[in-house]
Structures are given as C-alpha cells and as structure tokens.
mmCIF file of N, CA, C and O in Angstrom:
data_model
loop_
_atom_site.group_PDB
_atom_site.id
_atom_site.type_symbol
_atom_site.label_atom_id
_atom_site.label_comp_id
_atom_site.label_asym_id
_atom_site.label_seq_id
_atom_site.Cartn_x
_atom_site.Cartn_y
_atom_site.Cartn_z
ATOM 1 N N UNK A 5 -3.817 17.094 -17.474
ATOM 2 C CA UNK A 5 -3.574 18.109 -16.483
ATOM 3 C C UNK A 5 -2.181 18.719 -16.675
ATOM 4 O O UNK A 5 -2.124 19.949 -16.662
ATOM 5 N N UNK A 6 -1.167 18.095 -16.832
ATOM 6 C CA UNK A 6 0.014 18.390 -17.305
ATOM 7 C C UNK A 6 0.326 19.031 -18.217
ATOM 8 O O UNK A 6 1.441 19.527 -18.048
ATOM 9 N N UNK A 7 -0.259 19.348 -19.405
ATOM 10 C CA UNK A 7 -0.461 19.463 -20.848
ATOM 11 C C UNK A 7 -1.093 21.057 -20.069
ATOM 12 O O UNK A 7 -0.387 22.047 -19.878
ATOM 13 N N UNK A 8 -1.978 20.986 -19.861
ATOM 14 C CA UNK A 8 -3.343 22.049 -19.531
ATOM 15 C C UNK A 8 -1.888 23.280 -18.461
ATOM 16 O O UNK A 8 -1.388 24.316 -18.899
ATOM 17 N N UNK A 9 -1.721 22.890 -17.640
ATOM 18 C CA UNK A 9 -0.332 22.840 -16.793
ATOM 19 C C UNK A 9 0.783 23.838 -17.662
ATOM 20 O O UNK A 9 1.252 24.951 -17.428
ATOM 21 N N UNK A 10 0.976 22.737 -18.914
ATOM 22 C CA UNK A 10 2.046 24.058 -19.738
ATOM 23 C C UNK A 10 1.601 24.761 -20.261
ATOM 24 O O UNK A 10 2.206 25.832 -20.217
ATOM 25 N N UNK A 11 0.667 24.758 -20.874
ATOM 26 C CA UNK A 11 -0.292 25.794 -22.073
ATOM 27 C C UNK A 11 0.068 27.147 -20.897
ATOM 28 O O UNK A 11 0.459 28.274 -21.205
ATOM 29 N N UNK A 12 -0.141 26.738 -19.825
ATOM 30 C CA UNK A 12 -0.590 27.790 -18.811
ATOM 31 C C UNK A 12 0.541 28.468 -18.533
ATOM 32 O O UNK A 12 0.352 29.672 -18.707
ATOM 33 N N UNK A 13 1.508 28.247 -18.218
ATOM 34 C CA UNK A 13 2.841 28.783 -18.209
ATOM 35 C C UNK A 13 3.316 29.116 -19.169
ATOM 36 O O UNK A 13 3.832 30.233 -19.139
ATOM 37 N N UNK A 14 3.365 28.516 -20.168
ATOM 38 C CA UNK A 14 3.834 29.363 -21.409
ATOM 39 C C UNK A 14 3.138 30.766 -21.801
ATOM 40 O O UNK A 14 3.638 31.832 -22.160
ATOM 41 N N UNK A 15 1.685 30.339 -21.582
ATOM 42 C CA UNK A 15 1.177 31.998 -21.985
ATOM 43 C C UNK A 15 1.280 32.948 -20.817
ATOM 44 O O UNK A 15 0.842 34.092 -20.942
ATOM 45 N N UNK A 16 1.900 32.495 -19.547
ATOM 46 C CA UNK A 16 1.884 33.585 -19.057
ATOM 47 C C UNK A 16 3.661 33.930 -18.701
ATOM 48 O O UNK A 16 4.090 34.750 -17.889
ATOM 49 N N UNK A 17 4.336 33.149 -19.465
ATOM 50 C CA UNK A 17 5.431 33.668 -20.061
ATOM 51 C C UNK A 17 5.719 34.484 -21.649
ATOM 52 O O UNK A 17 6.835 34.862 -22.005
ATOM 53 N N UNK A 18 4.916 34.586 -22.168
ATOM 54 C CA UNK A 18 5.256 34.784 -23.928
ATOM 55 C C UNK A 18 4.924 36.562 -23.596
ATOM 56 O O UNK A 18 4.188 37.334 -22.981
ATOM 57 N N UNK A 19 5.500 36.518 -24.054
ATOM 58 C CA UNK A 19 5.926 38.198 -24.354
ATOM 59 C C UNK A 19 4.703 38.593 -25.695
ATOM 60 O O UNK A 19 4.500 37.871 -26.670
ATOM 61 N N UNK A 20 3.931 40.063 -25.374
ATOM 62 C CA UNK A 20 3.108 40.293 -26.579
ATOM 63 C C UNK A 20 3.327 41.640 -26.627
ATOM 64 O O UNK A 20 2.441 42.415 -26.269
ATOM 65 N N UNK A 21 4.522 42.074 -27.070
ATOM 66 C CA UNK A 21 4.920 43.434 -27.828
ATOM 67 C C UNK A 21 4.773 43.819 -29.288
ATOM 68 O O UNK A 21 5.413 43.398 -30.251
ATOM 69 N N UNK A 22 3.810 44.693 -29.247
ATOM 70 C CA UNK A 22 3.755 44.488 -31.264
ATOM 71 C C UNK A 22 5.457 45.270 -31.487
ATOM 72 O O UNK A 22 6.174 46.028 -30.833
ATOM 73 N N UNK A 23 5.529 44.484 -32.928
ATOM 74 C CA UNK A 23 6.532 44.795 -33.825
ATOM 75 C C UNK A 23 6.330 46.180 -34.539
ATOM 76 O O UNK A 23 5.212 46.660 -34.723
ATOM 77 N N UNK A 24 7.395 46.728 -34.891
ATOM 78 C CA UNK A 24 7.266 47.634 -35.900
ATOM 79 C C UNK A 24 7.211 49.032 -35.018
ATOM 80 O O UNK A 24 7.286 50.098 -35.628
ATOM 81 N N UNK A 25 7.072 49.021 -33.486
ATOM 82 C CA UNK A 25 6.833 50.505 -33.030
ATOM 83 C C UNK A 25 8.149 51.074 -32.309
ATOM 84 O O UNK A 25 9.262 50.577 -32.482
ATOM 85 N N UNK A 26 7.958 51.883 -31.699
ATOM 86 C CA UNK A 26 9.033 52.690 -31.157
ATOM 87 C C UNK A 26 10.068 51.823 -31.010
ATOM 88 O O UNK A 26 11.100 51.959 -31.666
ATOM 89 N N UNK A 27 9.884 50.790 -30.084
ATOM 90 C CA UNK A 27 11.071 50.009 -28.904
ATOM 91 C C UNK A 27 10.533 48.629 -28.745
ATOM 92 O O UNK A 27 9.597 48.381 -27.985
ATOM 93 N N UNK A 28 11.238 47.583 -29.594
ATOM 94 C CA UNK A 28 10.978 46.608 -28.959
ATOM 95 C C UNK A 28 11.889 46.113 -27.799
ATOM 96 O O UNK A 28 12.991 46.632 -27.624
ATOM 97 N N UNK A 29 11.257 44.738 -26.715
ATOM 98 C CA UNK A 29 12.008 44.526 -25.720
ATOM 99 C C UNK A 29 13.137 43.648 -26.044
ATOM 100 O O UNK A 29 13.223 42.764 -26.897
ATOM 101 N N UNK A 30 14.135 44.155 -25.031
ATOM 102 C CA UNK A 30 15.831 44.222 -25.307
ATOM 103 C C UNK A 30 16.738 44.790 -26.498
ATOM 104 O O UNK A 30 17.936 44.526 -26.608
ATOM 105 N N UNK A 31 15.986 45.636 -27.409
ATOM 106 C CA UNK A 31 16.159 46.351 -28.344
ATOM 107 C C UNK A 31 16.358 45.238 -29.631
ATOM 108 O O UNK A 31 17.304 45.440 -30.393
ATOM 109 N N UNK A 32 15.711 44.390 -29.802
ATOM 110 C CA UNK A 32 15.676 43.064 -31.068
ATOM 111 C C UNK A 32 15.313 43.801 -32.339
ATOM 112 O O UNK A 32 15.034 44.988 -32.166
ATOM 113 N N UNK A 33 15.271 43.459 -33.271
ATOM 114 C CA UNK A 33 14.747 43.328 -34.325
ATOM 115 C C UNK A 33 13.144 43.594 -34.253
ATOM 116 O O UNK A 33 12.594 43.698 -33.157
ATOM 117 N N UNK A 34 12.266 43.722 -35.733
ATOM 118 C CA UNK A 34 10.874 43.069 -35.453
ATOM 119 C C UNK A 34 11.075 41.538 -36.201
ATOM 120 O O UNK A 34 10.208 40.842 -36.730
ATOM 121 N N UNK A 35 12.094 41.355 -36.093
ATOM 122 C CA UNK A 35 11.752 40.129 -36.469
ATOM 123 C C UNK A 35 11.960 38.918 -35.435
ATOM 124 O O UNK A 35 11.142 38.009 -35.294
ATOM 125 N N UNK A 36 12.677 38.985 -35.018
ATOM 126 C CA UNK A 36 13.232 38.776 -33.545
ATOM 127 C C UNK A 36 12.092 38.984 -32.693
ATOM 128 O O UNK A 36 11.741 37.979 -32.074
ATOM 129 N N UNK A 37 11.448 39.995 -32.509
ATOM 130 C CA UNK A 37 10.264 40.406 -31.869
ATOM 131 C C UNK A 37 8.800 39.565 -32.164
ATOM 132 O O UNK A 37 7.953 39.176 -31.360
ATOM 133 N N UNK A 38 8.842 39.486 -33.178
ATOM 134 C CA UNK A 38 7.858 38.666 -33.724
ATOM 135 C C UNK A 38 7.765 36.923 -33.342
ATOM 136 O O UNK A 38 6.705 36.300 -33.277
ATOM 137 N N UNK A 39 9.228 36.302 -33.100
ATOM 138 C CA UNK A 39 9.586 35.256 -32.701
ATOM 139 C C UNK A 39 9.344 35.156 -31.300
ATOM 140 O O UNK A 39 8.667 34.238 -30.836
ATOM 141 N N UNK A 40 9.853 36.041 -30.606
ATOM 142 C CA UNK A 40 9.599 36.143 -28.950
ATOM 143 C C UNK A 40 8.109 36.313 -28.931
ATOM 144 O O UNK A 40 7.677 35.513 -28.101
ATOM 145 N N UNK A 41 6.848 37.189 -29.627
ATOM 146 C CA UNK A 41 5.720 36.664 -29.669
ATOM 147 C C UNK A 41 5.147 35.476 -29.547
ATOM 148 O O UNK A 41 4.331 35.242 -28.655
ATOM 149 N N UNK A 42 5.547 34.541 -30.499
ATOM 150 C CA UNK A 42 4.956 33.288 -31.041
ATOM 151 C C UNK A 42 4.850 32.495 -29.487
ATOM 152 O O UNK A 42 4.047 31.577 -29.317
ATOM 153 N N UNK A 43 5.761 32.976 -28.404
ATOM 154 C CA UNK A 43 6.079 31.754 -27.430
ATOM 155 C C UNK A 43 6.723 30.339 -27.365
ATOM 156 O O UNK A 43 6.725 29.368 -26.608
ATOM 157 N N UNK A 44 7.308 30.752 -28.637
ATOM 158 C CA UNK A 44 8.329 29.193 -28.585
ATOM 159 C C UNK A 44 9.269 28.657 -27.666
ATOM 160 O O UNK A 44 9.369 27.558 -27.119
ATOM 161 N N UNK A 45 10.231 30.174 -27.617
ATOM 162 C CA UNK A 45 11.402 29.988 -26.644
ATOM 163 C C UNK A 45 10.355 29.778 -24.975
ATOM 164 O O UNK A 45 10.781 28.935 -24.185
ATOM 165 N N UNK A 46 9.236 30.470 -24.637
ATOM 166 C CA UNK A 46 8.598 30.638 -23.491
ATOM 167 C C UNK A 46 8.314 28.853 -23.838
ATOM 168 O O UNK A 46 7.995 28.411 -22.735
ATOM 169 N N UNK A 47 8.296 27.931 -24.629
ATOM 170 C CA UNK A 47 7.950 26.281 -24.096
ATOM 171 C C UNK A 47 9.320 25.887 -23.972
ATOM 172 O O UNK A 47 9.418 24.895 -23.249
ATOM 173 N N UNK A 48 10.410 26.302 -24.414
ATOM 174 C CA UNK A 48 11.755 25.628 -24.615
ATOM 175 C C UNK A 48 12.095 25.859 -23.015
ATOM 176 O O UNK A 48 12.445 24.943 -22.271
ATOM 177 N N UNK A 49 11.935 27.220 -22.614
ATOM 178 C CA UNK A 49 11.859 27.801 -20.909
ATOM 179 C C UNK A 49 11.471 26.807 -20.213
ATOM 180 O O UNK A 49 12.263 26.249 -19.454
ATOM 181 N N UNK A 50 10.217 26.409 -20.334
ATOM 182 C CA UNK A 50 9.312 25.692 -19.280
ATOM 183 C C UNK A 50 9.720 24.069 -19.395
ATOM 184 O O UNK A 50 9.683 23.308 -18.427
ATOM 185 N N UNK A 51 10.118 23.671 -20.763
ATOM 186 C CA UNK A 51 10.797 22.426 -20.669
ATOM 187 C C UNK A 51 11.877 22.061 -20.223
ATOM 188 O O UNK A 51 12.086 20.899 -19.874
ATOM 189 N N UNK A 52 12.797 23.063 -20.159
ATOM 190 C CA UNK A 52 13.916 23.014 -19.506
ATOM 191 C C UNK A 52 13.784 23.338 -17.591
ATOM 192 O O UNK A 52 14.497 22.965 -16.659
ATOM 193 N N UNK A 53 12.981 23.881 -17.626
ATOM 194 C CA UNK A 53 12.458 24.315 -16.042
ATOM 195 C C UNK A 53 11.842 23.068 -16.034
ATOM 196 O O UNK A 53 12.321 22.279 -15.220
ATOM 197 N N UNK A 54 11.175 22.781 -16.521
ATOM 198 C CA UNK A 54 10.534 21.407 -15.878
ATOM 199 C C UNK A 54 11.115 19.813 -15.938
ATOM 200 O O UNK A 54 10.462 18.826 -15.601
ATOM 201 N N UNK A 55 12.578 19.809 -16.475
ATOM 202 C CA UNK A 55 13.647 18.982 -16.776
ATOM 203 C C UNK A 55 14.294 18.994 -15.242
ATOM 204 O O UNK A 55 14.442 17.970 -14.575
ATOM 205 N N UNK A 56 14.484 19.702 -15.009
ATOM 206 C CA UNK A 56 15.383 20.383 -14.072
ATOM 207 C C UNK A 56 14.071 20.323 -12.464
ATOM 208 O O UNK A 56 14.698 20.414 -11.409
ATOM 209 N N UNK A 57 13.109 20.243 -12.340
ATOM 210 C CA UNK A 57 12.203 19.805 -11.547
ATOM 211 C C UNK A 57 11.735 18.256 -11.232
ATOM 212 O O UNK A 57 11.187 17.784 -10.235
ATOM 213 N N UNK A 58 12.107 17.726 -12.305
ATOM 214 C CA UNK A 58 11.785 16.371 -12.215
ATOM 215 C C UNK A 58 13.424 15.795 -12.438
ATOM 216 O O UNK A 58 13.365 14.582 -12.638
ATOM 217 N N UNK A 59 14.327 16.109 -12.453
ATOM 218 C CA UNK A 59 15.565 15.818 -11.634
ATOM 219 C C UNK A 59 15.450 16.136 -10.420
ATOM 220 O O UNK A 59 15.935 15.238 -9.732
ATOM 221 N N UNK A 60 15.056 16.951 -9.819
ATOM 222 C CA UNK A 60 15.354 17.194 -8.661
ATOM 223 C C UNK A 60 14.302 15.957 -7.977
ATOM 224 O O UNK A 60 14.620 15.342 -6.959
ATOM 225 N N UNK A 61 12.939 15.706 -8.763
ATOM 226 C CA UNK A 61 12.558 14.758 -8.106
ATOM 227 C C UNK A 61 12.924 12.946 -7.216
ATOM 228 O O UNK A 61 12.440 12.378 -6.237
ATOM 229 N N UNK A 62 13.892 12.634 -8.120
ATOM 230 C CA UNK A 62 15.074 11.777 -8.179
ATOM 231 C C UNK A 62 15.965 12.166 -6.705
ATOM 232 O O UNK A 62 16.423 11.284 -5.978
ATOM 233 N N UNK A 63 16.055 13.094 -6.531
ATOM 234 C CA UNK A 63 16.944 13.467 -5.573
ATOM 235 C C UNK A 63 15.970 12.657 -3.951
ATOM 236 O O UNK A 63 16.215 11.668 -3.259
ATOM 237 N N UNK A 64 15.159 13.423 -3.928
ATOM 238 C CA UNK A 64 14.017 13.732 -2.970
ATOM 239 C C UNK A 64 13.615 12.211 -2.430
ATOM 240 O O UNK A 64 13.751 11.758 -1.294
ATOM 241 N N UNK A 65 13.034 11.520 -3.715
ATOM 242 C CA UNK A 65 12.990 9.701 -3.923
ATOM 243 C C UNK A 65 13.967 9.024 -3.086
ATOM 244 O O UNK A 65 13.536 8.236 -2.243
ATOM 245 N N UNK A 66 15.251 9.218 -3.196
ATOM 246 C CA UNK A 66 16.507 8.884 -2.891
ATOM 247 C C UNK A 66 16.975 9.121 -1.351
ATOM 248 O O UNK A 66 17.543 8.348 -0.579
ATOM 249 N N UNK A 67 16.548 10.431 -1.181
ATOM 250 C CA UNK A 67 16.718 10.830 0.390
ATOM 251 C C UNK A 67 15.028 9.746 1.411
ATOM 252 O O UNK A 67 15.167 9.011 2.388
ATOM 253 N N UNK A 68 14.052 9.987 0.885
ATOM 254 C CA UNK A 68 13.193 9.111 1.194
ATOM 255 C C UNK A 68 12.966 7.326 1.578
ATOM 256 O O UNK A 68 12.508 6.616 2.474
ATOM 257 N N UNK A 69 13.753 7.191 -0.018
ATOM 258 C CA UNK A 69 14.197 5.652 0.324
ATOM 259 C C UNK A 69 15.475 5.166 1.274
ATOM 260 O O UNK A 69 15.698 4.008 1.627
ATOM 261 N N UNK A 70 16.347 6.487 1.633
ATOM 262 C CA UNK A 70 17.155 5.983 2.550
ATOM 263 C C UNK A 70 16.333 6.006 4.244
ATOM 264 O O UNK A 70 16.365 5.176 5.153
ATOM 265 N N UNK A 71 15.656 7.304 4.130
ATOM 266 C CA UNK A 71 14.954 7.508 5.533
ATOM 267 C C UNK A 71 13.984 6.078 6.048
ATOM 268 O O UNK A 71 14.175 5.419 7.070
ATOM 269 N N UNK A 72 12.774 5.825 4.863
ATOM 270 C CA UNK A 72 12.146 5.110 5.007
ATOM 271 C C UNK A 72 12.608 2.942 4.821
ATOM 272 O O UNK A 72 11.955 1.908 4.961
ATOM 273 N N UNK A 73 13.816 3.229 4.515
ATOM 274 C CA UNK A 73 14.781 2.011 4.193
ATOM 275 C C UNK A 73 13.680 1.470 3.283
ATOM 276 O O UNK A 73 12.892 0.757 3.904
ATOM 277 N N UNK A 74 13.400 1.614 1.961
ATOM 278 C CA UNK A 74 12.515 1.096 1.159
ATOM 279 C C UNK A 74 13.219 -0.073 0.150
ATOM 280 O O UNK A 74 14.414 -0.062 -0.147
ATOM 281 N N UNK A 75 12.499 -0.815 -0.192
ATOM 282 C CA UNK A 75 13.317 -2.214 -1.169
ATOM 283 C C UNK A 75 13.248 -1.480 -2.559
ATOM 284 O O UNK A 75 12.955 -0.305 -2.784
ATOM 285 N N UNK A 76 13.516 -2.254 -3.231
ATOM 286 C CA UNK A 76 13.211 -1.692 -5.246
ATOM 287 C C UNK A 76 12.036 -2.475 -4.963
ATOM 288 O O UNK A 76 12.015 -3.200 -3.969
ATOM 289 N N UNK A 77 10.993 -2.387 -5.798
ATOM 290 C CA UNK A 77 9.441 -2.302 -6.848
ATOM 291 C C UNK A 77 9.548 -3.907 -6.377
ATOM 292 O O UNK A 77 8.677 -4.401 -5.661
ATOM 293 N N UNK A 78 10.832 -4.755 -6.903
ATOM 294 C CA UNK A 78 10.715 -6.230 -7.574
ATOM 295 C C UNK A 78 10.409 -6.592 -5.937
ATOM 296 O O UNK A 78 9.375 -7.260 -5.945
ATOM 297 N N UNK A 79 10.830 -6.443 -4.702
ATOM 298 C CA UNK A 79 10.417 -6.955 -3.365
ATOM 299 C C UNK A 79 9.142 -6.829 -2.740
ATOM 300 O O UNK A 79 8.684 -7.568 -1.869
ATOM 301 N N UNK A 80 8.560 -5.740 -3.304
ATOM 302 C CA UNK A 80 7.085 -5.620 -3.185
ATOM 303 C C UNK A 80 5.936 -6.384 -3.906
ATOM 304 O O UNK A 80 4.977 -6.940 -3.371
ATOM 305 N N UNK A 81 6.307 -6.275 -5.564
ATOM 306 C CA UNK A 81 5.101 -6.563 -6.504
ATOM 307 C C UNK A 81 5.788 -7.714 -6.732
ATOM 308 O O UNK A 81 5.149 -8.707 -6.387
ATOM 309 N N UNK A 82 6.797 -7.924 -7.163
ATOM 310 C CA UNK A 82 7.951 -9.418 -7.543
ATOM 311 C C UNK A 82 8.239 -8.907 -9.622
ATOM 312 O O UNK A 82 8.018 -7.931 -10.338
ATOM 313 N N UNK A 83 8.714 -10.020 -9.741
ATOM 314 C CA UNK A 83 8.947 -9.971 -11.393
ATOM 315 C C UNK A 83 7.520 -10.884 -12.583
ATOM 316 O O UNK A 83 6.543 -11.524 -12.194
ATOM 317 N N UNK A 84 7.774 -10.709 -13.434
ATOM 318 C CA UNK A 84 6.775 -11.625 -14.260
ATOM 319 C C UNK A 84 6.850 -13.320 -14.016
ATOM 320 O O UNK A 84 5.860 -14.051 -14.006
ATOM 321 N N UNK A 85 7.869 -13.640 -13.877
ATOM 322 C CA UNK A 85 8.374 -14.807 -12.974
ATOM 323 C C UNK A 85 8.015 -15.525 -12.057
ATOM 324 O O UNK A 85 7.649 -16.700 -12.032
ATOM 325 N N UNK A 86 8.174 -14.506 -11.027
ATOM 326 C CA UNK A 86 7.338 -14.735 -9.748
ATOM 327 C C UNK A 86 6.528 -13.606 -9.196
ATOM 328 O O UNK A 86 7.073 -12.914 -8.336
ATOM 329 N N UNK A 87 4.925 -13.228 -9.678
ATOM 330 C CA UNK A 87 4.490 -12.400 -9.275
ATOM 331 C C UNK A 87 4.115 -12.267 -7.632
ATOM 332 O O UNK A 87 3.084 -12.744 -7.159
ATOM 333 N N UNK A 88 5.153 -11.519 -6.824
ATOM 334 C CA UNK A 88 4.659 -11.456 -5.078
ATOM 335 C C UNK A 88 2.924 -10.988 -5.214
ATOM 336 O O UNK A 88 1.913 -11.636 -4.944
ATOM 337 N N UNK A 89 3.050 -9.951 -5.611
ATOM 338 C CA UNK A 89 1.749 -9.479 -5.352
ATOM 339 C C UNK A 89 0.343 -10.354 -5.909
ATOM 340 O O UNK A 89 -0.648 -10.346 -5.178
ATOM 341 N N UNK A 90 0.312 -10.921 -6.907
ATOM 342 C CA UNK A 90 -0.739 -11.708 -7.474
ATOM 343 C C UNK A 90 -0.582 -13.207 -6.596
ATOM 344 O O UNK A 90 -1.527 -13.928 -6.913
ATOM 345 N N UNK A 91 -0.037 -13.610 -5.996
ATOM 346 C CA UNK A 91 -0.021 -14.224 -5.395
ATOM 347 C C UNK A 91 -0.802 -14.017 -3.630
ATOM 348 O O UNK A 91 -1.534 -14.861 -3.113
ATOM 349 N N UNK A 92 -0.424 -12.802 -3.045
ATOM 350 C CA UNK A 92 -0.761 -12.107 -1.860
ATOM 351 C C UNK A 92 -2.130 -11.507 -1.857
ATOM 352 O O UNK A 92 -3.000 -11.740 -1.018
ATOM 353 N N UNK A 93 -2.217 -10.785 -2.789
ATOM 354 C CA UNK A 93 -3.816 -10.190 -3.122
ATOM 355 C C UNK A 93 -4.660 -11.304 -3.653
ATOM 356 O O UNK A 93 -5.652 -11.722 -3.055
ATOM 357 N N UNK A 94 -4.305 -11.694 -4.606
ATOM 358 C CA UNK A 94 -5.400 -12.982 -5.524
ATOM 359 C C UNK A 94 -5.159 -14.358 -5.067
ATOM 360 O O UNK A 94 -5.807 -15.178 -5.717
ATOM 361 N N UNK A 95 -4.608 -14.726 -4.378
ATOM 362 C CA UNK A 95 -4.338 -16.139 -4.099
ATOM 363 C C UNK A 95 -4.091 -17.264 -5.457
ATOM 364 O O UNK A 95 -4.514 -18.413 -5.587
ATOM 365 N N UNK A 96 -3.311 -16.501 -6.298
ATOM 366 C CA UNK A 96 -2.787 -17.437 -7.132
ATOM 367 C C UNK A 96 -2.214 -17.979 -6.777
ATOM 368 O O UNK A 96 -1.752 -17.506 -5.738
ATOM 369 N N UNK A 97 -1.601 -19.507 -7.182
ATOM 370 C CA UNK A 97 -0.672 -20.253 -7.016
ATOM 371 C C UNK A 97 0.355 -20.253 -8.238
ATOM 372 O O UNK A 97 1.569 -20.076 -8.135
ATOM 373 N N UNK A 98 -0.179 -20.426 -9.118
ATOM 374 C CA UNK A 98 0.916 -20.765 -10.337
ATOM 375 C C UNK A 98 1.433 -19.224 -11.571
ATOM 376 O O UNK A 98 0.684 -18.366 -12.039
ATOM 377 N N UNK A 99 2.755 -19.370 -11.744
ATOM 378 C CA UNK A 99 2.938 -17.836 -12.299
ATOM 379 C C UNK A 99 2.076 -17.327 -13.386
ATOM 380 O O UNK A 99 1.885 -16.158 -13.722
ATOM 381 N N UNK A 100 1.469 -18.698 -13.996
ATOM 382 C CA UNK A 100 0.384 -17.560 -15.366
ATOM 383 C C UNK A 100 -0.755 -17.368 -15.510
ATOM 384 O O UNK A 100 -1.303 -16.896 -16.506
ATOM 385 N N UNK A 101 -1.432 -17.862 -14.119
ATOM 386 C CA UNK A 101 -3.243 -17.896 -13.734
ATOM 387 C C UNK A 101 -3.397 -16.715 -13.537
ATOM 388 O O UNK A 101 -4.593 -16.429 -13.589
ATOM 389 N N UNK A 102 -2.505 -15.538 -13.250
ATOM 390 C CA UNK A 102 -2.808 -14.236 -12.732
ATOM 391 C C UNK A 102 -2.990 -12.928 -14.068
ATOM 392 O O UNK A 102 -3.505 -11.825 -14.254
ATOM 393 N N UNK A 103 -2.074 -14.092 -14.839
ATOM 394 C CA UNK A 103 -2.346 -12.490 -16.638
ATOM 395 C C UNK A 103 -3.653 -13.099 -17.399
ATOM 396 O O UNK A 103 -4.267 -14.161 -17.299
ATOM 397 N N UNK A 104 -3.771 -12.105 -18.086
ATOM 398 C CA UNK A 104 -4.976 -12.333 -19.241
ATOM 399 C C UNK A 104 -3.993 -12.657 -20.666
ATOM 400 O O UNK A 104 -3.047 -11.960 -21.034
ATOM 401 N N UNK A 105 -4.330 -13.486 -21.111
ATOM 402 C CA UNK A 105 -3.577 -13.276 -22.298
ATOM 403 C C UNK A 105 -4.253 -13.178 -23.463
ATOM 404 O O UNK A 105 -3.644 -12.996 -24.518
#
C-alpha cells in the first residue's frame, strides 16, 4: 500500500513537457527537461516529504505518551528473558515453553 502510495505521488508530481519545443519549464535545457520528465527528482521530493512526515510522527508519539503516561514496550510485552505477555495470555510458566525453536 505504501509502495502503491508513492508510485501515486510521484506521477502526479513528474512534469511531462516534451523537449525540443518552444519553452521548456523554468527555461532548462532539453536535456534538463528530459530529466525532470523521467520523475526522479519528483521520488527524491516525496522521500524527503515523507522523511519529514514520519519525523513528525515521533513528535505526536511523544506528546501522547506523556498525555496517556504510557511505559516503554518492555512493561507491557517484557524482554526475551522474561516474557510478561506469554506468560499473561498463554499461561506459561518457564521463559522458553513460549518460542518455537
């Protein structure tokens, strides 16, 4: 979905001016022109836009876990050590009855 997601933004960022006529856009080259075709810089765009979105996600997490006073991951599920959760859900007792190995 993600993948499907950029395809989609990129093509409806990529510029399709043919080369070679009156005026290309920002007055480039056709060769230059031909490059802004391809849509490369339009994924370098969207990766950097989407760098910059999923930082901000971090932010959001952060304001949440203070609102909701949330623990880290290891107080919920536990470590390989001591699995909390395989213990709570499955009624294991001992730390290695709960993996497949």
């Amino acid at each position: 979905l993600v993948v499907s997601c950029f395809f989609v933004l990129v093509r409806a960022t990529t510029l399709d001016v043919r080369s070679g006529g009156k005026e290309n856009i920002f007055g480039v080259s056709d060769g230059a022109q031909d490059f802004l075709n391809t849509g490369l810089h339009a994924a370098l765009q969207m990766t950097i836009l989407g760098s910059s979105i999923c930082s901000g996600a971090w932010v959001l997490a952060r304001i949440q876990k203070r609102i909701f006073k949330l623990e880290l991951d290891e107080t919920y599920v536990g470590t390989p050590e001591s699995p909390v959760l395989s213990k709570i859900c499955f009624g294991f007792s001992d730390v290695n009855s709960g993996y497949v190995r």
